Amino acid sequence: MFEYGPMPPMMFGAMIVFLLLGFPVAFSLAAVGMLFGVLGVVFDHFSPALLNALPLRFYGTISNDLLLAIPFFTFMGAILERCGLAEDLLEGSGQLFGPVPGGLAYAVVIVGAVLGAITGTVAASVIAMGVVSLPVMMRYGYDMRLATGVIAASGTITQVIPPSLVLIILADQLGRSVGDMYAGAIGPSLLQIALFLGFIFVVSKLQPHRMPPLPPEARTKSGRELLWQVAKGMVPSLALIFLVLGTMFMGLATPTEAGAMGSVGAILLAALHGRLSWSLTRQAMAMTMRLTAMVVFILIGSTVFSLVFQGMDGGHWIEYLLSHIPGGVVGFLIFVNIFIFFIAFFLDFFEIAFIIVPLLAPVADSLGIDLVWFGVLLCVNMQTAFMHPPFGFALFYLRGIAPPNVKTSDIYLGAIPWLGLQLILVLVLILWPQSVTYFLKKEAVVDPSTIQLNVPMPGMPAPGGAPAPGAAPSFGQPAAPSFGQPAAPSFGAPAPAPSFGQPAAPSFGQPASPAPAPAPSFGAPATQP
């Protein structure tokens, strides 16, 4: 526990205490970091020279191009939340699935997945679907706990399905590309949708009275008219999904560029629905500003905390504790997932990503765990923070827009089965890691034994019969035999004079002796031998 001194565990414990007392996260992290930085200097456990790196780390945080994608995706989600797209999707899908038991629940899950793929924010999905679908479910006799649970759960799909904001932050904290994180999240998001739909199917068969089909008088559209309504809501959404995700997966755009294009596409969709106005744009910009400022301040606070914590060997302390957990990699994964699940009762996903994940990533890397798979696994686990008290934000959002006759106890109790389905998905990812890694690009593996270096030596002919670069002209005469001996080094001496057609004397393996310099003639003619 104290292999690296008492400061690291004391600092970690102080951070937990400050957060539980309810102080703002960003200021709590910065205050704990500075306080223990001073204590570390006083007790000679921390070098004050490390604090000189703080300005550079602040600048690196603010100038991070990857984090610029967060305001773009937030603005896109805020625009789509108010532009009427959710209403069109839910109305058409509800009419399409209405004749079967649980049809509205099926529609909510499918529309939640589509909205998640084009908004990237849980608040936008839960609020939009709760406003539209909850009154309809209540009107046609849906069980209250089932109705509120499916709305809250379908909104949390946004946490896992790209372009999730959490995946962007996890990619930054784990040092992996956003494209790899998005590709790895495709499998888990499809599995989660399948689990939710499967649960609705089972309940509709066992307890059909809890989710009755729509009565005939409510199914006002059918045939070509119904298909046109579904296509009118779905095709623009799919086009925006391709604009945001397709361009990234094809390598045509970075996450920041894709977010910018998505913002423009959201504005165009709002204009097509006749909802674009200055008031809507101003509300979306205000929401984007608040969320972005919160993220930046948490990043700055976590930077102060992590710099001091690492300077006190806190990273080595965490690695020592986690690497000695019984069970090796499996024991580490079990402990981490239980820890993340319970700490999500008190921290939201931003705080977990900025505070806890940087401490876990080095340990996972040292154990040989794929960090993309590890990040997606943590993302699936962290989405449970939206579904359980006391900080279940999806439940808060739903409580805010639900009618007064909906009990808060029904909202919380209705979330329990869906929370269990999310934990089942965590177990599936641990037992079946290929569900994440299958969609990742396979890196080319080169066998060193197959590498051949075909580099022509000086004086050797190049392929095709061309003379080697730098070789002396032969004037059509064959080169003198070397008898296996290497050429003598020139040490910078000028190249020998050309032979003008005379063959060079054979060396018979002996190095050529330098010719003596001629005697001065002082103007007299040279004597003949």
mmCIF file with all atom_site columns, C-alpha atoms in Angstrom, residues 218-364:
data_model
loop_
_atom_site.group_PDB
_atom_site.id
_atom_site.type_symbol
_atom_site.label_atom_id
_atom_site.label_alt_id
_atom_site.label_comp_id
_atom_site.label_asym_id
_atom_site.label_entity_id
_atom_site.label_seq_id
_atom_site.pdbx_PDB_ins_code
_atom_site.Cartn_x
_atom_site.Cartn_y
_atom_site.Cartn_z
_atom_site.occupancy
_atom_site.B_iso_or_equiv
_atom_site.pdbx_formal_charge
_atom_site.auth_seq_id
_atom_site.auth_comp_id
_atom_site.auth_asym_id
_atom_site.auth_atom_id
_atom_site.pdbx_PDB_model_num
ATOM 1   C CA . ALA A 1 218 ? -54.722 4.904   -34.115 1.00 0.00 ? 218 ALA A CA 1
ATOM 2   C CA . ARG A 1 219 ? -53.174 3.366   -37.222 1.00 0.00 ? 219 ARG A CA 1
ATOM 3   C CA . THR A 1 220 ? -54.237 6.116   -39.610 1.00 0.00 ? 220 THR A CA 1
ATOM 4   C CA . LYS A 1 221 ? -51.722 5.413   -42.370 1.00 0.00 ? 221 LYS A CA 1
ATOM 5   C CA . SER A 1 222 ? -50.828 2.313   -44.333 1.00 0.00 ? 222 SER A CA 1
ATOM 6   C CA . GLY A 1 223 ? -49.377 1.180   -47.608 1.00 0.00 ? 223 GLY A CA 1
ATOM 7   C CA . ARG A 1 224 ? -47.539 3.628   -49.810 1.00 0.00 ? 224 ARG A CA 1
ATOM 8   C CA . GLU A 1 225 ? -48.415 6.614   -47.646 1.00 0.00 ? 225 GLU A CA 1
ATOM 9   C CA . LEU A 1 226 ? -46.869 4.973   -44.576 1.00 0.00 ? 226 LEU A CA 1
ATOM 10  C CA . LEU A 1 227 ? -43.728 3.945   -46.462 1.00 0.00 ? 227 LEU A CA 1
ATOM 11  C CA . TRP A 1 228 ? -43.336 7.491   -47.756 1.00 0.00 ? 228 TRP A CA 1
ATOM 12  C CA . GLN A 1 229 ? -43.584 8.887   -44.214 1.00 0.00 ? 229 GLN A CA 1
ATOM 13  C CA . VAL A 1 230 ? -40.982 6.430   -42.919 1.00 0.00 ? 230 VAL A CA 1
ATOM 14  C CA . ALA A 1 231 ? -38.651 7.162   -45.842 1.00 0.00 ? 231 ALA A CA 1
ATOM 15  C CA . LYS A 1 232 ? -39.100 10.913  -45.398 1.00 0.00 ? 232 LYS A CA 1
ATOM 16  C CA . GLY A 1 233 ? -37.840 10.672  -41.844 1.00 0.00 ? 233 GLY A CA 1
ATOM 17  C CA . MET A 1 234 ? -35.243 7.945   -42.355 1.00 0.00 ? 234 MET A CA 1
ATOM 18  C CA . VAL A 1 235 ? -33.451 8.867   -45.603 1.00 0.00 ? 235 VAL A CA 1
ATOM 19  C CA . PRO A 1 236 ? -32.205 12.301  -44.478 1.00 0.00 ? 236 PRO A CA 1
ATOM 20  C CA . SER A 1 237 ? -31.044 10.726  -41.222 1.00 0.00 ? 237 SER A CA 1
ATOM 21  C CA . LEU A 1 238 ? -29.110 8.003   -43.046 1.00 0.00 ? 238 LEU A CA 1
ATOM 22  C CA . ALA A 1 239 ? -27.574 10.632  -45.327 1.00 0.00 ? 239 ALA A CA 1
ATOM 23  C CA . LEU A 1 240 ? -26.377 12.586  -42.293 1.00 0.00 ? 240 LEU A CA 1
ATOM 24  C CA . ILE A 1 241 ? -25.017 9.402   -40.709 1.00 0.00 ? 241 ILE A CA 1
ATOM 25  C CA . PHE A 1 242 ? -22.975 8.728   -43.840 1.00 0.00 ? 242 PHE A CA 1
ATOM 26  C CA . LEU A 1 243 ? -21.802 12.334  -43.916 1.00 0.00 ? 243 LEU A CA 1
ATOM 27  C CA . VAL A 1 244 ? -20.534 12.086  -40.338 1.00 0.00 ? 244 VAL A CA 1
ATOM 28  C CA . LEU A 1 245 ? -19.388 8.474   -39.966 1.00 0.00 ? 245 LEU A CA 1
ATOM 29  C CA . GLY A 1 246 ? -18.886 7.299   -43.542 1.00 0.00 ? 246 GLY A CA 1
ATOM 30  C CA . THR A 1 247 ? -16.392 10.028  -44.365 1.00 0.00 ? 247 THR A CA 1
ATOM 31  C CA . MET A 1 248 ? -14.362 9.149   -41.271 1.00 0.00 ? 248 MET A CA 1
ATOM 32  C CA . PHE A 1 249 ? -14.338 5.397   -41.907 1.00 0.00 ? 249 PHE A CA 1
ATOM 33  C CA . MET A 1 250 ? -13.356 5.978   -45.543 1.00 0.00 ? 250 MET A CA 1
ATOM 34  C CA . GLY A 1 251 ? -10.509 8.263   -44.477 1.00 0.00 ? 251 GLY A CA 1
ATOM 35  C CA . LEU A 1 252 ? -11.979 11.278  -46.242 1.00 0.00 ? 252 LEU A CA 1
ATOM 36  C CA . ALA A 1 253 ? -12.340 13.438  -43.118 1.00 0.00 ? 253 ALA A CA 1
ATOM 37  C CA . THR A 1 254 ? -10.932 13.773  -39.635 1.00 0.00 ? 254 THR A CA 1
ATOM 38  C CA . PRO A 1 255 ? -13.318 13.678  -36.638 1.00 0.00 ? 255 PRO A CA 1
ATOM 39  C CA . THR A 1 256 ? -13.212 17.463  -36.418 1.00 0.00 ? 256 THR A CA 1
ATOM 40  C CA . GLU A 1 257 ? -14.013 17.861  -40.120 1.00 0.00 ? 257 GLU A CA 1
ATOM 41  C CA . ALA A 1 258 ? -16.782 15.259  -39.880 1.00 0.00 ? 258 ALA A CA 1
ATOM 42  C CA . GLY A 1 259 ? -18.267 17.108  -36.915 1.00 0.00 ? 259 GLY A CA 1
ATOM 43  C CA . ALA A 1 260 ? -18.196 20.369  -38.849 1.00 0.00 ? 260 ALA A CA 1
ATOM 44  C CA . MET A 1 261 ? -19.961 18.742  -41.799 1.00 0.00 ? 261 MET A CA 1
ATOM 45  C CA . GLY A 1 262 ? -22.481 17.194  -39.404 1.00 0.00 ? 262 GLY A CA 1
ATOM 46  C CA . SER A 1 263 ? -23.247 20.628  -37.953 1.00 0.00 ? 263 SER A CA 1
ATOM 47  C CA . VAL A 1 264 ? -23.909 21.985  -41.426 1.00 0.00 ? 264 VAL A CA 1
ATOM 48  C CA . GLY A 1 265 ? -26.076 18.938  -42.217 1.00 0.00 ? 265 GLY A CA 1
ATOM 49  C CA . ALA A 1 266 ? -28.070 19.458  -39.001 1.00 0.00 ? 266 ALA A CA 1
ATOM 50  C CA . ILE A 1 267 ? -28.752 23.066  -39.972 1.00 0.00 ? 267 ILE A CA 1
ATOM 51  C CA . LEU A 1 268 ? -29.929 21.939  -43.407 1.00 0.00 ? 268 LEU A CA 1
ATOM 52  C CA . LEU A 1 269 ? -32.241 19.302  -41.871 1.00 0.00 ? 269 LEU A CA 1
ATOM 53  C CA . ALA A 1 270 ? -33.698 21.893  -39.521 1.00 0.00 ? 270 ALA A CA 1
ATOM 54  C CA . ALA A 1 271 ? -34.311 24.178  -42.512 1.00 0.00 ? 271 ALA A CA 1
ATOM 55  C CA . LEU A 1 272 ? -36.003 21.325  -44.441 1.00 0.00 ? 272 LEU A CA 1
ATOM 56  C CA . HIS A 1 273 ? -38.345 20.733  -41.494 1.00 0.00 ? 273 HIS A CA 1
ATOM 57  C CA . GLY A 1 274 ? -39.139 24.438  -41.326 1.00 0.00 ? 274 GLY A CA 1
ATOM 58  C CA . ARG A 1 275 ? -37.784 24.721  -37.771 1.00 0.00 ? 275 ARG A CA 1
ATOM 59  C CA . LEU A 1 276 ? -34.592 26.696  -38.368 1.00 0.00 ? 276 LEU A CA 1
ATOM 60  C CA . SER A 1 277 ? -34.692 30.030  -36.561 1.00 0.00 ? 277 SER A CA 1
ATOM 61  C CA . TRP A 1 278 ? -32.373 32.374  -34.751 1.00 0.00 ? 278 TRP A CA 1
ATOM 62  C CA . SER A 1 279 ? -33.870 31.324  -31.402 1.00 0.00 ? 279 SER A CA 1
ATOM 63  C CA . LEU A 1 280 ? -33.137 27.641  -32.082 1.00 0.00 ? 280 LEU A CA 1
ATOM 64  C CA . THR A 1 281 ? -29.590 28.430  -33.228 1.00 0.00 ? 281 THR A CA 1
ATOM 65  C CA . ARG A 1 282 ? -28.932 30.624  -30.176 1.00 0.00 ? 282 ARG A CA 1
ATOM 66  C CA . GLN A 1 283 ? -30.146 27.893  -27.795 1.00 0.00 ? 283 GLN A CA 1
ATOM 67  C CA . ALA A 1 284 ? -27.947 25.318  -29.502 1.00 0.00 ? 284 ALA A CA 1
ATOM 68  C CA . MET A 1 285 ? -24.914 27.617  -29.321 1.00 0.00 ? 285 MET A CA 1
ATOM 69  C CA . ALA A 1 286 ? -25.550 28.315  -25.616 1.00 0.00 ? 286 ALA A CA 1
ATOM 70  C CA . MET A 1 287 ? -25.769 24.591  -24.844 1.00 0.00 ? 287 MET A CA 1
ATOM 71  C CA . THR A 1 288 ? -22.582 23.961  -26.838 1.00 0.00 ? 288 THR A CA 1
ATOM 72  C CA . MET A 1 289 ? -20.766 26.727  -25.005 1.00 0.00 ? 289 MET A CA 1
ATOM 73  C CA . ARG A 1 290 ? -21.729 25.407  -21.560 1.00 0.00 ? 290 ARG A CA 1
ATOM 74  C CA . LEU A 1 291 ? -20.749 21.809  -22.326 1.00 0.00 ? 291 LEU A CA 1
ATOM 75  C CA . THR A 1 292 ? -17.464 22.779  -23.993 1.00 0.00 ? 292 THR A CA 1
ATOM 76  C CA . ALA A 1 293 ? -16.500 25.097  -21.123 1.00 0.00 ? 293 ALA A CA 1
ATOM 77  C CA . MET A 1 294 ? -17.256 22.317  -18.625 1.00 0.00 ? 294 MET A CA 1
ATOM 78  C CA . VAL A 1 295 ? -15.060 19.847  -20.527 1.00 0.00 ? 295 VAL A CA 1
ATOM 79  C CA . VAL A 1 296 ? -12.162 22.303  -20.804 1.00 0.00 ? 296 VAL A CA 1
ATOM 80  C CA . PHE A 1 297 ? -12.250 23.208  -17.104 1.00 0.00 ? 297 PHE A CA 1
ATOM 81  C CA . ILE A 1 298 ? -12.361 19.533  -16.090 1.00 0.00 ? 298 ILE A CA 1
ATOM 82  C CA . LEU A 1 299 ? -9.407  18.893  -18.401 1.00 0.00 ? 299 LEU A CA 1
ATOM 83  C CA . ILE A 1 300 ? -7.399  21.713  -16.840 1.00 0.00 ? 300 ILE A CA 1
ATOM 84  C CA . GLY A 1 301 ? -8.190  20.522  -13.319 1.00 0.00 ? 301 GLY A CA 1
ATOM 85  C CA . SER A 1 302 ? -7.324  16.919  -14.179 1.00 0.00 ? 302 SER A CA 1
ATOM 86  C CA . THR A 1 303 ? -4.052  18.128  -15.751 1.00 0.00 ? 303 THR A CA 1
ATOM 87  C CA . VAL A 1 304 ? -2.990  19.753  -12.476 1.00 0.00 ? 304 VAL A CA 1
ATOM 88  C CA . PHE A 1 305 ? -3.993  16.676  -10.501 1.00 0.00 ? 305 PHE A CA 1
ATOM 89  C CA . SER A 1 306 ? -2.322  14.163  -12.822 1.00 0.00 ? 306 SER A CA 1
ATOM 90  C CA . LEU A 1 307 ? 0.950   16.149  -13.036 1.00 0.00 ? 307 LEU A CA 1
ATOM 91  C CA . VAL A 1 308 ? 1.372   16.227  -9.250  1.00 0.00 ? 308 VAL A CA 1
ATOM 92  C CA . PHE A 1 309 ? 0.084   12.660  -8.829  1.00 0.00 ? 309 PHE A CA 1
ATOM 93  C CA . GLN A 1 310 ? 2.522   11.303  -11.410 1.00 0.00 ? 310 GLN A CA 1
ATOM 94  C CA . GLY A 1 311 ? 5.342   13.384  -9.926  1.00 0.00 ? 311 GLY A CA 1
ATOM 95  C CA . MET A 1 312 ? 4.743   11.632  -6.604  1.00 0.00 ? 312 MET A CA 1
ATOM 96  C CA . ASP A 1 313 ? 4.974   8.203   -8.273  1.00 0.00 ? 313 ASP A CA 1
ATOM 97  C CA . GLY A 1 314 ? 1.205   7.828   -8.094  1.00 0.00 ? 314 GLY A CA 1
ATOM 98  C CA . GLY A 1 315 ? 1.135   6.117   -11.481 1.00 0.00 ? 315 GLY A CA 1
ATOM 99  C CA . HIS A 1 316 ? 3.630   3.506   -10.278 1.00 0.00 ? 316 HIS A CA 1
ATOM 100 C CA . TRP A 1 317 ? 1.574   3.061   -7.118  1.00 0.00 ? 317 TRP A CA 1
ATOM 101 C CA . ILE A 1 318 ? -1.625  2.426   -9.093  1.00 0.00 ? 318 ILE A CA 1
ATOM 102 C CA . GLU A 1 319 ? 0.213   0.074   -11.462 1.00 0.00 ? 319 GLU A CA 1
ATOM 103 C CA . TYR A 1 320 ? 1.698   -1.825  -8.525  1.00 0.00 ? 320 TYR A CA 1
ATOM 104 C CA . LEU A 1 321 ? -1.689  -2.268  -6.859  1.00 0.00 ? 321 LEU A CA 1
ATOM 105 C CA . LEU A 1 322 ? -3.572  -3.325  -9.988  1.00 0.00 ? 322 LEU A CA 1
ATOM 106 C CA . SER A 1 323 ? -0.861  -5.569  -11.413 1.00 0.00 ? 323 SER A CA 1
ATOM 107 C CA . HIS A 1 324 ? -0.799  -7.602  -8.171  1.00 0.00 ? 324 HIS A CA 1
ATOM 108 C CA . ILE A 1 325 ? -4.523  -8.400  -8.244  1.00 0.00 ? 325 ILE A CA 1
ATOM 109 C CA . PRO A 1 326 ? -5.055  -12.208 -8.182  1.00 0.00 ? 326 PRO A CA 1
ATOM 110 C CA . GLY A 1 327 ? -6.101  -13.643 -11.520 1.00 0.00 ? 327 GLY A CA 1
ATOM 111 C CA . GLY A 1 328 ? -3.844  -11.675 -13.848 1.00 0.00 ? 328 GLY A CA 1
ATOM 112 C CA . VAL A 1 329 ? -5.627  -10.038 -16.766 1.00 0.00 ? 329 VAL A CA 1
ATOM 113 C CA . VAL A 1 330 ? -9.020  -11.544 -15.871 1.00 0.00 ? 330 VAL A CA 1
ATOM 114 C CA . GLY A 1 331 ? -8.736  -10.382 -12.276 1.00 0.00 ? 331 GLY A CA 1
ATOM 115 C CA . PHE A 1 332 ? -7.740  -6.909  -13.445 1.00 0.00 ? 332 PHE A CA 1
ATOM 116 C CA . LEU A 1 333 ? -10.730 -6.680  -15.804 1.00 0.00 ? 333 LEU A CA 1
ATOM 117 C CA . ILE A 1 334 ? -13.172 -7.889  -13.134 1.00 0.00 ? 334 ILE A CA 1
ATOM 118 C CA . PHE A 1 335 ? -11.858 -5.397  -10.588 1.00 0.00 ? 335 PHE A CA 1
ATOM 119 C CA . VAL A 1 336 ? -11.835 -2.476  -13.048 1.00 0.00 ? 336 VAL A CA 1
ATOM 120 C CA . ASN A 1 337 ? -15.386 -3.090  -14.244 1.00 0.00 ? 337 ASN A CA 1
ATOM 121 C CA . ILE A 1 338 ? -16.751 -3.427  -10.708 1.00 0.00 ? 338 ILE A CA 1
ATOM 122 C CA . PHE A 1 339 ? -14.860 -0.287  -9.691  1.00 0.00 ? 339 PHE A CA 1
ATOM 123 C CA . ILE A 1 340 ? -16.128 1.703   -12.699 1.00 0.00 ? 340 ILE A CA 1
ATOM 124 C CA . PHE A 1 341 ? -19.690 0.532   -12.091 1.00 0.00 ? 341 PHE A CA 1
ATOM 125 C CA . PHE A 1 342 ? -19.728 1.688   -8.471  1.00 0.00 ? 342 PHE A CA 1
ATOM 126 C CA . ILE A 1 343 ? -17.797 4.902   -8.965  1.00 0.00 ? 343 ILE A CA 1
ATOM 127 C CA . ALA A 1 344 ? -20.340 5.819   -11.659 1.00 0.00 ? 344 ALA A CA 1
ATOM 128 C CA . PHE A 1 345 ? -22.827 6.218   -8.802  1.00 0.00 ? 345 PHE A CA 1
ATOM 129 C CA . PHE A 1 346 ? -20.938 9.390   -7.849  1.00 0.00 ? 346 PHE A CA 1
ATOM 130 C CA . LEU A 1 347 ? -19.122 10.588  -10.989 1.00 0.00 ? 347 LEU A CA 1
ATOM 131 C CA . ASP A 1 348 ? -20.421 11.151  -14.491 1.00 0.00 ? 348 ASP A CA 1
ATOM 132 C CA . PHE A 1 349 ? -18.736 9.796   -17.595 1.00 0.00 ? 349 PHE A CA 1
ATOM 133 C CA . PHE A 1 350 ? -16.654 12.951  -18.274 1.00 0.00 ? 350 PHE A CA 1
ATOM 134 C CA . GLU A 1 351 ? -15.114 12.835  -14.809 1.00 0.00 ? 351 GLU A CA 1
ATOM 135 C CA . ILE A 1 352 ? -14.406 9.105   -15.029 1.00 0.00 ? 352 ILE A CA 1
ATOM 136 C CA . ALA A 1 353 ? -12.764 9.534   -18.441 1.00 0.00 ? 353 ALA A CA 1
ATOM 137 C CA . PHE A 1 354 ? -10.538 12.398  -17.295 1.00 0.00 ? 354 PHE A CA 1
ATOM 138 C CA . ILE A 1 355 ? -9.643  11.144  -13.799 1.00 0.00 ? 355 ILE A CA 1
ATOM 139 C CA . ILE A 1 356 ? -9.796  7.348   -13.666 1.00 0.00 ? 356 ILE A CA 1
ATOM 140 C CA . VAL A 1 357 ? -9.008  6.214   -17.215 1.00 0.00 ? 357 VAL A CA 1
ATOM 141 C CA . PRO A 1 358 ? -5.502  7.841   -17.355 1.00 0.00 ? 358 PRO A CA 1
ATOM 142 C CA . LEU A 1 359 ? -4.612  5.852   -14.232 1.00 0.00 ? 359 LEU A CA 1
ATOM 143 C CA . LEU A 1 360 ? -5.886  2.551   -15.657 1.00 0.00 ? 360 LEU A CA 1
ATOM 144 C CA . ALA A 1 361 ? -4.533  2.821   -19.209 1.00 0.00 ? 361 ALA A CA 1
ATOM 145 C CA . PRO A 1 362 ? -0.802  2.235   -18.405 1.00 0.00 ? 362 PRO A CA 1
ATOM 146 C CA . VAL A 1 363 ? -1.649  -0.859  -16.361 1.00 0.00 ? 363 VAL A CA 1
ATOM 147 C CA . ALA A 1 364 ? -3.843  -2.277  -19.131 1.00 0.00 ? 364 ALA A CA 1
#
